[in-house]
Short mmCIF file of C-alpha atoms in Angstrom, two decimals:
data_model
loop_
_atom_site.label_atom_id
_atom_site.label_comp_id
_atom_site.label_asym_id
_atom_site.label_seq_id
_atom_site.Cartn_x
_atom_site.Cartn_y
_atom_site.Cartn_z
CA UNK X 1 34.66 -113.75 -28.15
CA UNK X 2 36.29 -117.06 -29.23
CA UNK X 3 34.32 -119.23 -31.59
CA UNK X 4 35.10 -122.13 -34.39
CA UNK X 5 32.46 -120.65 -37.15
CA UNK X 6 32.30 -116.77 -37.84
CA UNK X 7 29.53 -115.59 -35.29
CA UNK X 8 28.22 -112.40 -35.39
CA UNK X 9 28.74 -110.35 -31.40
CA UNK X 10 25.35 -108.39 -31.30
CA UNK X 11 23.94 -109.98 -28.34
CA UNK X 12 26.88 -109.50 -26.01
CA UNK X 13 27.63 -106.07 -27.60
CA UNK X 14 24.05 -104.67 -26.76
CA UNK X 15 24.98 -105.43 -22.98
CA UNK X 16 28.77 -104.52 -23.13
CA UNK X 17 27.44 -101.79 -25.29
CA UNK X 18 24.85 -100.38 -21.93
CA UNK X 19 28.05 -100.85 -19.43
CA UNK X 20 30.09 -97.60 -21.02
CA UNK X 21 27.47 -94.98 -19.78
CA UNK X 22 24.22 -96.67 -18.69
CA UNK X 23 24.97 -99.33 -16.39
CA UNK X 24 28.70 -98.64 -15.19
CA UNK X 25 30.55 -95.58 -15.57
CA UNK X 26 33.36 -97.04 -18.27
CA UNK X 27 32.06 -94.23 -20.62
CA UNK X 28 35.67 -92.98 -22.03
CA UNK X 29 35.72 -94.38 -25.29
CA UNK X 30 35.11 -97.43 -26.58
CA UNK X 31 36.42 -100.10 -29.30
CA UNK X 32 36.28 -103.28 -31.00
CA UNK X 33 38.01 -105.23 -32.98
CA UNK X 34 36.79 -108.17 -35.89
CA UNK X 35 39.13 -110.53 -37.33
CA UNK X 36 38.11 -111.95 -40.54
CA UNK X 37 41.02 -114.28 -41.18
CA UNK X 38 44.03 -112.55 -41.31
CA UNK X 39 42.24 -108.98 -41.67
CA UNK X 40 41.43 -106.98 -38.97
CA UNK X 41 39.09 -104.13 -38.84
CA UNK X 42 38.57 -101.70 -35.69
CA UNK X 43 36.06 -99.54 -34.71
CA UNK X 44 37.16 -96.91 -32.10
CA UNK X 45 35.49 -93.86 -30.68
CA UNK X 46 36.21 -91.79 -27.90
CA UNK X 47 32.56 -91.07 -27.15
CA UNK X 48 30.91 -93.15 -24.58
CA UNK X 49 29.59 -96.20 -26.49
CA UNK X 50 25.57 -95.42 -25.34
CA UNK X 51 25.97 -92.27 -27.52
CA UNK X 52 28.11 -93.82 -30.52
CA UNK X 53 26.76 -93.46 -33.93
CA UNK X 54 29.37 -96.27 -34.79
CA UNK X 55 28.62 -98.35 -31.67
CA UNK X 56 24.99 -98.00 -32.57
CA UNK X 57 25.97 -99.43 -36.09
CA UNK X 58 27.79 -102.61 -34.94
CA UNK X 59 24.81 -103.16 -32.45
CA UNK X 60 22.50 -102.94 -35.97
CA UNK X 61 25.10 -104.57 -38.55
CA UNK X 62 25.94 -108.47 -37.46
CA UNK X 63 29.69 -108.65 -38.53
CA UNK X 64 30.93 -112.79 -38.55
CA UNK X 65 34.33 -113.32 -37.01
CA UNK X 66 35.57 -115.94 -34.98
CA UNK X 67 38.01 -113.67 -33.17
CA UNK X 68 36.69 -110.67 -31.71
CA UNK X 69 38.03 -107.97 -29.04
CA UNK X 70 35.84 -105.72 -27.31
CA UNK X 71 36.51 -102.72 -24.98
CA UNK X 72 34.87 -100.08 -23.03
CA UNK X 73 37.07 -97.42 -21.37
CA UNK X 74 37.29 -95.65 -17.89
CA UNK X 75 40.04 -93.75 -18.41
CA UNK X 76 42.84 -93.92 -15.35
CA UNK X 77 46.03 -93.47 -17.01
CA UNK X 78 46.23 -91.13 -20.58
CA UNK X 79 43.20 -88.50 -21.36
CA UNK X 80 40.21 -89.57 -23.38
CA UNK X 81 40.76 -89.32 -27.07
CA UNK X 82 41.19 -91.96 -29.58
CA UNK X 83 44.68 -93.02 -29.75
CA UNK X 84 43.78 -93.56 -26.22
CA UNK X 85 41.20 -96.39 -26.73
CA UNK X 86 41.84 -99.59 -26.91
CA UNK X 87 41.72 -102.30 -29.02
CA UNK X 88 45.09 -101.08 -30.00
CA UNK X 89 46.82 -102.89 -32.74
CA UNK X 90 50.25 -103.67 -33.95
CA UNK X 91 51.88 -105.99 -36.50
CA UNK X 92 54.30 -108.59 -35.78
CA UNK X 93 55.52 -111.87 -37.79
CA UNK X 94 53.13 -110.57 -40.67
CA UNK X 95 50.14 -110.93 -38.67
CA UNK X 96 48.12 -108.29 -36.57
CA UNK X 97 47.41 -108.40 -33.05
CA UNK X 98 45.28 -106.85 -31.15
CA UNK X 99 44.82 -105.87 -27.31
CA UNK X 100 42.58 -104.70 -24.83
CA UNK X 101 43.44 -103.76 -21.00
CA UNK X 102 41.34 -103.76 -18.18
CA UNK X 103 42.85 -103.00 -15.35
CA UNK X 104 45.79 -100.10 -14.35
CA UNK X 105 50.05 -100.04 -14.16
CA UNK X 106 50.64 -97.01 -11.91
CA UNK X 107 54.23 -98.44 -11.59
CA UNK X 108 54.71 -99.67 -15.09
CA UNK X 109 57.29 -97.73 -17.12
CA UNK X 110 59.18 -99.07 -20.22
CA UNK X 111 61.98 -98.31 -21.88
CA UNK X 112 61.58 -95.61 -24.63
CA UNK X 113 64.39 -97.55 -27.06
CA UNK X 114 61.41 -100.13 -27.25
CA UNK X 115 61.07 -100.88 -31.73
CA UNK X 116 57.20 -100.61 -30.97
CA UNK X 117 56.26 -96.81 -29.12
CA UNK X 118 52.83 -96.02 -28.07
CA UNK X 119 51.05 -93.76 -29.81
CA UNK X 120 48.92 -92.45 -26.78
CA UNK X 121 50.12 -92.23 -22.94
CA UNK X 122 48.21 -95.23 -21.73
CA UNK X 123 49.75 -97.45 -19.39
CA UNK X 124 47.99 -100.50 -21.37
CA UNK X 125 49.67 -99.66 -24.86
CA UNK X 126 52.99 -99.46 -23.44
CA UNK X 127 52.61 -102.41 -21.69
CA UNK X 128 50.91 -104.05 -24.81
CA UNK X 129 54.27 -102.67 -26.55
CA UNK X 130 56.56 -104.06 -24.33
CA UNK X 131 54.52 -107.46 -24.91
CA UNK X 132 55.30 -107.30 -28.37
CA UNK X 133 58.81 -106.41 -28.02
CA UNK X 134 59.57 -109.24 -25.80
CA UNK X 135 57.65 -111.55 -28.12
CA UNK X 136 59.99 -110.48 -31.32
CA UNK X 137 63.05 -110.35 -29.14
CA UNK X 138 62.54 -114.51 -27.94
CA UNK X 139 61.68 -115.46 -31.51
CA UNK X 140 63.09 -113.30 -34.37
CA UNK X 141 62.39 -115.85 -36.71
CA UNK X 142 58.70 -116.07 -37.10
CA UNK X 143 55.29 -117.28 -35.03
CA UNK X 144 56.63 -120.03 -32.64
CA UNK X 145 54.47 -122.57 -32.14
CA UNK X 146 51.90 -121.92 -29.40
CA UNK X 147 53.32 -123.70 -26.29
CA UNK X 148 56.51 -121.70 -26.78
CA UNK X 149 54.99 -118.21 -27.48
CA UNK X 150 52.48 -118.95 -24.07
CA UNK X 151 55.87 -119.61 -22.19
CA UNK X 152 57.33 -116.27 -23.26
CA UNK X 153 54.05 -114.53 -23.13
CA UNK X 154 53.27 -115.72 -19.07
CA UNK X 155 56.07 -114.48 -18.04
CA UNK X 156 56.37 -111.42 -19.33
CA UNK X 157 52.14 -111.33 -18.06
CA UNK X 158 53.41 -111.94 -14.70
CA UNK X 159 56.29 -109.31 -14.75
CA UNK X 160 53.95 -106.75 -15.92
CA UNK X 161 51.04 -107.92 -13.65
CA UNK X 162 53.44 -107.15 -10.43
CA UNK X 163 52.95 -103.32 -11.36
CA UNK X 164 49.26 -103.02 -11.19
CA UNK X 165 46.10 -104.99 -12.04
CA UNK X 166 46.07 -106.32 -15.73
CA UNK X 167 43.44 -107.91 -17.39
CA UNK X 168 44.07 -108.55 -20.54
CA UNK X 169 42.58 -109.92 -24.24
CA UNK X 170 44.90 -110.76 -26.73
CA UNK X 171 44.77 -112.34 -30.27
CA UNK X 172 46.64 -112.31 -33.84
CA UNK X 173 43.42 -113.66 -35.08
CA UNK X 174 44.41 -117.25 -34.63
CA UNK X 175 45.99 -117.76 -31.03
CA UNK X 176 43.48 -116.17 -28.48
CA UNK X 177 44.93 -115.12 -24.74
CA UNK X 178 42.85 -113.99 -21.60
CA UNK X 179 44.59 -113.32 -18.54
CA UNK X 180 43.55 -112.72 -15.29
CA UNK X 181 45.11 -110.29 -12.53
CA UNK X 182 42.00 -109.76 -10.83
CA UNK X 183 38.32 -110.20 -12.32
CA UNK X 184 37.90 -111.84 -15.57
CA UNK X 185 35.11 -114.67 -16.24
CA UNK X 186 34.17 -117.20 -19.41
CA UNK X 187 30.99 -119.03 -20.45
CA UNK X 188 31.43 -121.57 -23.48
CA UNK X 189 27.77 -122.24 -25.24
CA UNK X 190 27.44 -124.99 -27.05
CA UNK X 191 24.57 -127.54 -28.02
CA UNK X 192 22.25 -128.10 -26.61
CA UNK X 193 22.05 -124.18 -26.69
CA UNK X 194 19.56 -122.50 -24.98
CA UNK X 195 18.04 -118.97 -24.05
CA UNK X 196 19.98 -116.47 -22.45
CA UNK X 197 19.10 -113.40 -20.71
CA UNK X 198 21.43 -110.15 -20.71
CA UNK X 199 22.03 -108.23 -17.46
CA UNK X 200 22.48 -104.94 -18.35
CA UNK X 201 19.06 -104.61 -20.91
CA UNK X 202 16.42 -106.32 -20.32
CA UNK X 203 17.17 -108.50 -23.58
CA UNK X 204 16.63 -112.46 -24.19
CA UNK X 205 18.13 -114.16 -27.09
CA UNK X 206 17.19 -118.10 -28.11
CA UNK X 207 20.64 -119.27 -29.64
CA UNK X 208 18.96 -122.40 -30.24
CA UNK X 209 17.28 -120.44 -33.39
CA UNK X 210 20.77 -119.16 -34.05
CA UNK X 211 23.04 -121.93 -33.77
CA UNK X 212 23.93 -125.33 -35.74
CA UNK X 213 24.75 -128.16 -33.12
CA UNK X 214 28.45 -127.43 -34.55
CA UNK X 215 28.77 -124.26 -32.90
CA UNK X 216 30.77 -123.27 -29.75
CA UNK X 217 31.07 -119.55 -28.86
CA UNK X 218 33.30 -118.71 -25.51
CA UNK X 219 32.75 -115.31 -24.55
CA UNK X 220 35.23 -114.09 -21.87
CA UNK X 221 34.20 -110.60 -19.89
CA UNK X 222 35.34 -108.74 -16.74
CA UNK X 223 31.72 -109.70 -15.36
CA UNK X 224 28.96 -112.09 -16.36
CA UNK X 225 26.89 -110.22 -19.25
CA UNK X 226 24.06 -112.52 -18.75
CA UNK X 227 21.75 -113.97 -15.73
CA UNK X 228 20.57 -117.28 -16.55
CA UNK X 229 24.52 -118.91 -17.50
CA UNK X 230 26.77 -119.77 -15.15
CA UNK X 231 29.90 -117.76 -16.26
CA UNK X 232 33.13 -119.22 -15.20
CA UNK X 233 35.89 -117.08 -13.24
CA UNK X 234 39.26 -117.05 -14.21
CA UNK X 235 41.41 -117.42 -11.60
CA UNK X 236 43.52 -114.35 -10.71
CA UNK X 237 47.36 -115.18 -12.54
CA UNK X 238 45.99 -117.69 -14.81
CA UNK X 239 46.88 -116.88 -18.54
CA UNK X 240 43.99 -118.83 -20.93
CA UNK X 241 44.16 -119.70 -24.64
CA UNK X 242 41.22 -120.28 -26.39
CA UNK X 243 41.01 -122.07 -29.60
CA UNK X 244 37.54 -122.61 -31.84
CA UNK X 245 35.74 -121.74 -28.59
CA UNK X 246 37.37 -123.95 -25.70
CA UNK X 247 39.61 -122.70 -23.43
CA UNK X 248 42.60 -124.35 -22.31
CA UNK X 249 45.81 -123.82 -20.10
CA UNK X 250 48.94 -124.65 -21.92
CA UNK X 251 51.80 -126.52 -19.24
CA UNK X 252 55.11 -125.22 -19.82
CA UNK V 1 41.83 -84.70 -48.18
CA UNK V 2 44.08 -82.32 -46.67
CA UNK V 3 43.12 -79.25 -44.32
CA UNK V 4 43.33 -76.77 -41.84
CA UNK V 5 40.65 -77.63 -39.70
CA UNK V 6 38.84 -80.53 -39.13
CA UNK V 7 36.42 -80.91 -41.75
CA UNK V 8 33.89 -83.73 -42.97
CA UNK V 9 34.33 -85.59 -45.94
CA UNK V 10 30.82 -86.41 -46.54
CA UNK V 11 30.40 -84.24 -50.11
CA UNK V 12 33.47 -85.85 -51.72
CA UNK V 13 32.67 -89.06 -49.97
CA UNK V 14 29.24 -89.55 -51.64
CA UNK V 15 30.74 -89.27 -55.23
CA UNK V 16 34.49 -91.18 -54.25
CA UNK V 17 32.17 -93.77 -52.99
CA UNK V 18 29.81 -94.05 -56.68
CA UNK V 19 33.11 -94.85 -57.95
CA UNK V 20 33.60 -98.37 -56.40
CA UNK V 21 31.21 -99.83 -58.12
CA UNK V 22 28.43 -97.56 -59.94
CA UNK V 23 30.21 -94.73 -61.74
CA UNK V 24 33.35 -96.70 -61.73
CA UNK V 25 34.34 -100.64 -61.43
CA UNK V 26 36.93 -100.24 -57.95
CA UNK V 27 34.70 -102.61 -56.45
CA UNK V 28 37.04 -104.74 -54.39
CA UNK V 29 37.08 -103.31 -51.08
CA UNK V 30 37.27 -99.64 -50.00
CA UNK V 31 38.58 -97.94 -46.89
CA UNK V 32 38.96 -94.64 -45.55
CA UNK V 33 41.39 -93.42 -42.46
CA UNK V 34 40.38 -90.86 -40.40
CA UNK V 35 42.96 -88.50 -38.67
CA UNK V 36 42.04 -87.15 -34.49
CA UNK V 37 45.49 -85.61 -33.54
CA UNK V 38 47.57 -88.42 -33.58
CA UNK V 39 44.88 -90.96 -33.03
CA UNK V 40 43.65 -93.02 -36.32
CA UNK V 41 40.26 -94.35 -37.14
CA UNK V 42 39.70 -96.71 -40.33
CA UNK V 43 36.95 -98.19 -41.79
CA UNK V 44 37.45 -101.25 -44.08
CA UNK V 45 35.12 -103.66 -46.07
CA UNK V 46 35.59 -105.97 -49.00
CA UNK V 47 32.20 -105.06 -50.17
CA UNK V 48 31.99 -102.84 -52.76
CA UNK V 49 31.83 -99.40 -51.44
CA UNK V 50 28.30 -98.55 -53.05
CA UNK V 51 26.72 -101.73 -51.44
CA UNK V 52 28.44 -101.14 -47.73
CA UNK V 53 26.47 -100.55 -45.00
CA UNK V 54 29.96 -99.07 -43.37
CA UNK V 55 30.44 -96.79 -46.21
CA UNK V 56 27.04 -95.80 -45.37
CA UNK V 57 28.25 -94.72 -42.10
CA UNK V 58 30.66 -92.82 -43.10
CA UNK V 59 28.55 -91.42 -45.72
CA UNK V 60 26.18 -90.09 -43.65
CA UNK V 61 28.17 -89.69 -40.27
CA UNK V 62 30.17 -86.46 -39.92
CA UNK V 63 33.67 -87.39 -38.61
CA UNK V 64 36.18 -83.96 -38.79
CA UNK V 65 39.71 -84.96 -39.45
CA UNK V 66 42.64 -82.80 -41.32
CA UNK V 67 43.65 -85.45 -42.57
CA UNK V 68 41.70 -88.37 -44.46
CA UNK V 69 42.55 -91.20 -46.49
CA UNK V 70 40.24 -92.90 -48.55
CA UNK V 71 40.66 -95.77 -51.26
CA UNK V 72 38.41 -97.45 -53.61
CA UNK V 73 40.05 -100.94 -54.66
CA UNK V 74 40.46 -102.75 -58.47
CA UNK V 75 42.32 -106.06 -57.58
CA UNK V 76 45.55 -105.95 -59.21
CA UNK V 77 47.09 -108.24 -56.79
CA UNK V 78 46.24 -110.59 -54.04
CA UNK V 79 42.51 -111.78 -53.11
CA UNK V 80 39.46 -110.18 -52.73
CA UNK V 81 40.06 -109.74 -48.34
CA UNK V 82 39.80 -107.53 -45.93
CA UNK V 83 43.75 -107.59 -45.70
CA UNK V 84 44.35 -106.52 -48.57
CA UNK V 85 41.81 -103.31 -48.16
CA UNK V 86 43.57 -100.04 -48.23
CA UNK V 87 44.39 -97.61 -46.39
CA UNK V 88 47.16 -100.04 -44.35
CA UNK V 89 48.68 -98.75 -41.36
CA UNK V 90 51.37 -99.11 -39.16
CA UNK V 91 53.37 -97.31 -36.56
CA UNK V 92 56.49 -95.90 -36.67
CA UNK V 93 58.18 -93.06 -34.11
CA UNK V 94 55.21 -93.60 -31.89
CA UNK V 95 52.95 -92.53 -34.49
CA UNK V 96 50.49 -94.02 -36.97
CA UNK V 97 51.27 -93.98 -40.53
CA UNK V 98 48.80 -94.66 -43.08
CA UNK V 99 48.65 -95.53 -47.24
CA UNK V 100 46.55 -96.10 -49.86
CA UNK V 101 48.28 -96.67 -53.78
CA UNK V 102 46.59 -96.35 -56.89
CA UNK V 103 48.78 -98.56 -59.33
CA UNK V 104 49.93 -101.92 -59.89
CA UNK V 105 53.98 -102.97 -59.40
CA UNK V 106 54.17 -106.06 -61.23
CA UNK V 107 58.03 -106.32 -60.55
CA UNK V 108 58.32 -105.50 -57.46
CA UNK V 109 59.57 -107.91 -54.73
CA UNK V 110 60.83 -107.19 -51.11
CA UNK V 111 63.33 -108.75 -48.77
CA UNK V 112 61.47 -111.21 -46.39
CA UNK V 113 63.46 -110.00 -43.62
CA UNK V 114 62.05 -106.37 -43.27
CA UNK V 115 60.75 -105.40 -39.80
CA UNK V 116 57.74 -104.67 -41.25
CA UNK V 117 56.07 -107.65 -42.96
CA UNK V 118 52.49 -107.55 -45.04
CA UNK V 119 49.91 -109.06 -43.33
CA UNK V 120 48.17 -109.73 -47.00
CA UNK V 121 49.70 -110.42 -50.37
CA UNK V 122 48.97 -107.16 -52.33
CA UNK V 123 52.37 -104.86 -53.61
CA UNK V 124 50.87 -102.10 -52.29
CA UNK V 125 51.31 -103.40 -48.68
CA UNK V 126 54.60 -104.20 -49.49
CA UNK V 127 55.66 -100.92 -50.73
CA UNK V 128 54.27 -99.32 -47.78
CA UNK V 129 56.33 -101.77 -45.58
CA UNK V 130 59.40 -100.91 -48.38
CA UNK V 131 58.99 -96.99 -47.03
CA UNK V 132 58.49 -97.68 -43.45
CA UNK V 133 61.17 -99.32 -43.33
CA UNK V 134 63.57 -97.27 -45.38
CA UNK V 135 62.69 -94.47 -43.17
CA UNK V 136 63.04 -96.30 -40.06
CA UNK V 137 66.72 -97.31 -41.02
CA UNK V 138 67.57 -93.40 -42.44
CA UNK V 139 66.08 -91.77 -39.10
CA UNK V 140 66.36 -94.41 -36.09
CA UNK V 141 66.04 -91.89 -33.12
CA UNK V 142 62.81 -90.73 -34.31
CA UNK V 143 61.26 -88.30 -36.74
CA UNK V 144 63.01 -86.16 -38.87
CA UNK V 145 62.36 -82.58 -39.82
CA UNK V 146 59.50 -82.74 -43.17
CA UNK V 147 62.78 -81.83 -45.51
CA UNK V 148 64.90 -84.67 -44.54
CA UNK V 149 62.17 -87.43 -44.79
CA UNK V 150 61.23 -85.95 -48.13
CA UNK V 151 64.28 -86.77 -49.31
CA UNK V 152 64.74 -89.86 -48.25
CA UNK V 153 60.89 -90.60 -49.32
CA UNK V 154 61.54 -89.37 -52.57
CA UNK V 155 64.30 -91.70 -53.30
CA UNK V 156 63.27 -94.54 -52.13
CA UNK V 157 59.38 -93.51 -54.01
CA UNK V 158 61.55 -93.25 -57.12
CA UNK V 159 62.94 -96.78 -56.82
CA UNK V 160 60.03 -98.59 -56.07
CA UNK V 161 58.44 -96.27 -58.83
CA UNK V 162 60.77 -98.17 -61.80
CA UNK V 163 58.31 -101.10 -60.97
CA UNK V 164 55.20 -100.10 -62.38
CA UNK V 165 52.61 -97.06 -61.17
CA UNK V 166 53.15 -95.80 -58.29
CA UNK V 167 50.88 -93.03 -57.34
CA UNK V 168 50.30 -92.89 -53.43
CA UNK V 169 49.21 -90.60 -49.93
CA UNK V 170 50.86 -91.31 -47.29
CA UNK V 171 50.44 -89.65 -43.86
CA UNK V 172 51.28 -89.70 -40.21
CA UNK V 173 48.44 -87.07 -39.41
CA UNK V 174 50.98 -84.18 -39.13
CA UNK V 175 52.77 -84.73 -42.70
CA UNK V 176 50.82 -85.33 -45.73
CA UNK V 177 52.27 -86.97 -48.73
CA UNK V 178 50.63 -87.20 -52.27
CA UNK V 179 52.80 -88.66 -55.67
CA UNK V 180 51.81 -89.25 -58.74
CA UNK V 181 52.95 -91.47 -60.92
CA UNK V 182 50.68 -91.61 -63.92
CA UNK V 183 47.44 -90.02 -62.42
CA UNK V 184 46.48 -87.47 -59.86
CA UNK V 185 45.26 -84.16 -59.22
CA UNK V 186 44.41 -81.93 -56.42
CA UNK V 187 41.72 -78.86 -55.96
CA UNK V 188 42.22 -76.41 -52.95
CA UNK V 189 38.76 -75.02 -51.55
CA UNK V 190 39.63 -71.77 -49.86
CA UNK V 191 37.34 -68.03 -49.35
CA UNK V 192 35.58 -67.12 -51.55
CA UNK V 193 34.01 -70.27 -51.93
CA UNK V 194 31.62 -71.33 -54.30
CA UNK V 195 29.60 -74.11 -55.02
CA UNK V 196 30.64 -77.67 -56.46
CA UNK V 197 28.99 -80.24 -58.60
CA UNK V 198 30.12 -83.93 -58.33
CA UNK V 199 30.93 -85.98 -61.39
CA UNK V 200 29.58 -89.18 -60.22
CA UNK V 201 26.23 -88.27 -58.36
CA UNK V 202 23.57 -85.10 -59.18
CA UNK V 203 24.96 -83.69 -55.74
CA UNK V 204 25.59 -79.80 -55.53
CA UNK V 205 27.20 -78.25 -52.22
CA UNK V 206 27.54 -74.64 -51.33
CA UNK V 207 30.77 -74.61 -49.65
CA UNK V 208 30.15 -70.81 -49.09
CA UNK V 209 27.37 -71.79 -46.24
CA UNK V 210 29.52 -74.53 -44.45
CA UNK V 211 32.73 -72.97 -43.85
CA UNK V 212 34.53 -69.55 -42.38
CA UNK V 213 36.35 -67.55 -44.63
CA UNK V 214 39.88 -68.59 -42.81
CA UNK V 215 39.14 -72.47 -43.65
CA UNK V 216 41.50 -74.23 -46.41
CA UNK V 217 40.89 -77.71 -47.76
CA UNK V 218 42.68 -79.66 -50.05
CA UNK V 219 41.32 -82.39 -52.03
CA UNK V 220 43.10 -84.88 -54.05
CA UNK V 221 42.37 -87.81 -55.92
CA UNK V 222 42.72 -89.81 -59.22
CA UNK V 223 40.60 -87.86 -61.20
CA UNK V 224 38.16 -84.93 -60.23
CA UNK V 225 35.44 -85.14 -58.44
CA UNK V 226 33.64 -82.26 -59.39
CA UNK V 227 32.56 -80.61 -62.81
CA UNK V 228 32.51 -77.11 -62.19
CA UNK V 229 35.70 -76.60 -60.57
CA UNK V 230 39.04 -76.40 -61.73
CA UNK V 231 41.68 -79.22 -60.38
CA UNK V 232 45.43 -79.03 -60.56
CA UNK V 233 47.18 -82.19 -62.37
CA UNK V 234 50.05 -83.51 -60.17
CA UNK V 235 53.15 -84.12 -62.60
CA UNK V 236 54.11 -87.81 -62.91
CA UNK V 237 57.17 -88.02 -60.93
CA UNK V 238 56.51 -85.69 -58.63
CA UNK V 239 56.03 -85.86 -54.56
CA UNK V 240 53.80 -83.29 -53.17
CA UNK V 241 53.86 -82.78 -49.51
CA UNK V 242 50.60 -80.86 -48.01
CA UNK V 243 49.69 -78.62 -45.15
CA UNK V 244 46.97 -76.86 -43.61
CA UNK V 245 45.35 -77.38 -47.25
CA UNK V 246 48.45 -76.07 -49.10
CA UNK V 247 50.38 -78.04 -51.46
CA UNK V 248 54.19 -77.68 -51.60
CA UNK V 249 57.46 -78.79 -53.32
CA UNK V 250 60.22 -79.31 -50.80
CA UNK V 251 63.73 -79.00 -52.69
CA UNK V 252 66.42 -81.14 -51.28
#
């Protein structure tokens, strides 16, 4: 989730929540990740997220952030345990990022000399390590601005992308990144807001109630979480930003 | 807390957590890192740890770890924030370190060009970056034996020391590092046990009923937590590193 005022992710969460045990099989852990300005916080657990005490709290507990990374895992690569679930995080340029993978590298292998080494045997935190690496490599200086960091950060996508399928989220809790290798679809609300009605529980929410005509919330998802929105896919090899809610392709 | 097999927190957790804000003004923030093999939990809020719904969690959640990290925060320096909330982490030889400091180091300043950089603006961070880095430079093909990091820990602890108080735990989940500088002291719980009175709430635990008579736990902090036990003071100055619930000296 992308947004320009701290919104809190219950909604989505309940039916991302169902998807890791009830209504898909992605029941190998789960995660999330907030970002409240620079701060980060990260709930992880290696149970399936239908039976998560802590899943079950940020369900209950509405947490505002206007960056926010969500995952729920089916293990292919690494066993289930936590350093195995994603969000994973890393700092770089003073800033933490965060990534989630959807997707699977059976050819991906990277070179162990890397300055950031995974801490599990995932295929997406090495490949989220070599993203970092290459990132610090281009620009040892600091945070380029965005145009240059998307240039970098597409091609090392596509590189990786030719080993497997890789979906990815990606933030530092400013800059926002969604890329698409095979399945991965957006819906932007915005005023005039209206009802929407979750797929996987049989759940309705009236963000009109919720919502100041300010507001703009994108939420980006492998699949549509809700059945009355018309969800937008991503088309496979496209590499998104998002900023305060809109998404946008950056031309080299 | 320190120990030799996973173990909950929850006893010393209810009167650590009084602390930050009802027996005790460490209201700023709190956090707490939670050790699964070399995977890493933590849970951070800039609430005040008695009004937290997270810290409920964790109060009444059982998570078993060897190795936990908790921290109750007075702000010395930098803002109230989540980024500024200890226990900070970061990863070095493919593993997660984490730190929490009790102190203030009003004259300490780092080089800007350290691989590690703060995400916030508190010394603490930036001593923890200080070490990282300092043993990333001594030991660059990975992780030395416990006797050569202490001594490169312990001189570079020293230095950073000279700037104020100092007193720290540090951990990768395997090692387990405690120093004073002005203030801290250390029980180990180990057969027979007894029962233990908290300081800060009117909570008694028999230990005898929860545990087997093989099970060792260490638990340090600023000052005791219990009334009807007897705690070890850690001499300012010196490094403690503990295992399986035993504290140790290494000599150089």
């Amino acid at each position: 989730m992308n947004c320009n005022v701290p919104t809190d992710i219950c909604f989505s969460f309940e039916g991302f929540c169902a998807r890791g045990g009830k209504t898909d099989d992605h029941k190998d852990g789960w995660g999330i990740a907030f970002f409240e300005g620079k701060g980060c916080r990260i709930f992880l657990d290696a149970k399936s997220s239908v039976a998560s005490p802590i899943a079950e709290l940020v369900r209950s507990y509405p947490i505002h952030s206007t960056h926010v990374i969500a995952h729920i895992r089916k293990a292919t690569q690494g066993e289930i345990n936590l350093e195995n679930c994603h969000p994973f995080r890393r700092e770089l340029w003073g800033r933490y990022w965060v990534f989630a993978h959807n997707g699977d590298l059976p050819g991906f292998e990277v070179n162990s000399s890397s300055f950031y080494i995974a801490v599990g045997n995932t295929d997406s935190e090495k490949a989220f390590c070599l993203i970092l690496e290459t990132l610090r490599k281009a620009f040892p200086e600091g945070r380029p601005p965005i145009e240059k960091l998307y240039s970098v950060l597409e091609d090392i996508t596509l590189n990786i992308a030719k080993k497997g399928i890789f979906n990815y989220l990606l933030s530092d809790g400013d800059y926002f990144f969604a890329h698409c290798s095979t399945k991965l679809c957006y819906i932007v609300r915005q005023a005039p807001f209206a009802g929407a009605h979750l797929i996987d529980e049989d759940i309705t929410v009236d963000f009109n109630e919720l919502t100041t005509p300010d507001d703009r919330v994108a939420v980006i998802a492998t699949t549509p979480l809700t059945d009355n929105e018309v969800w937008t896919q991503i088309q496979p090899g496209q590499l998104l930003a998002f900023r305060d809610g809109n998404p946008y392709i950056i031309s080299k």
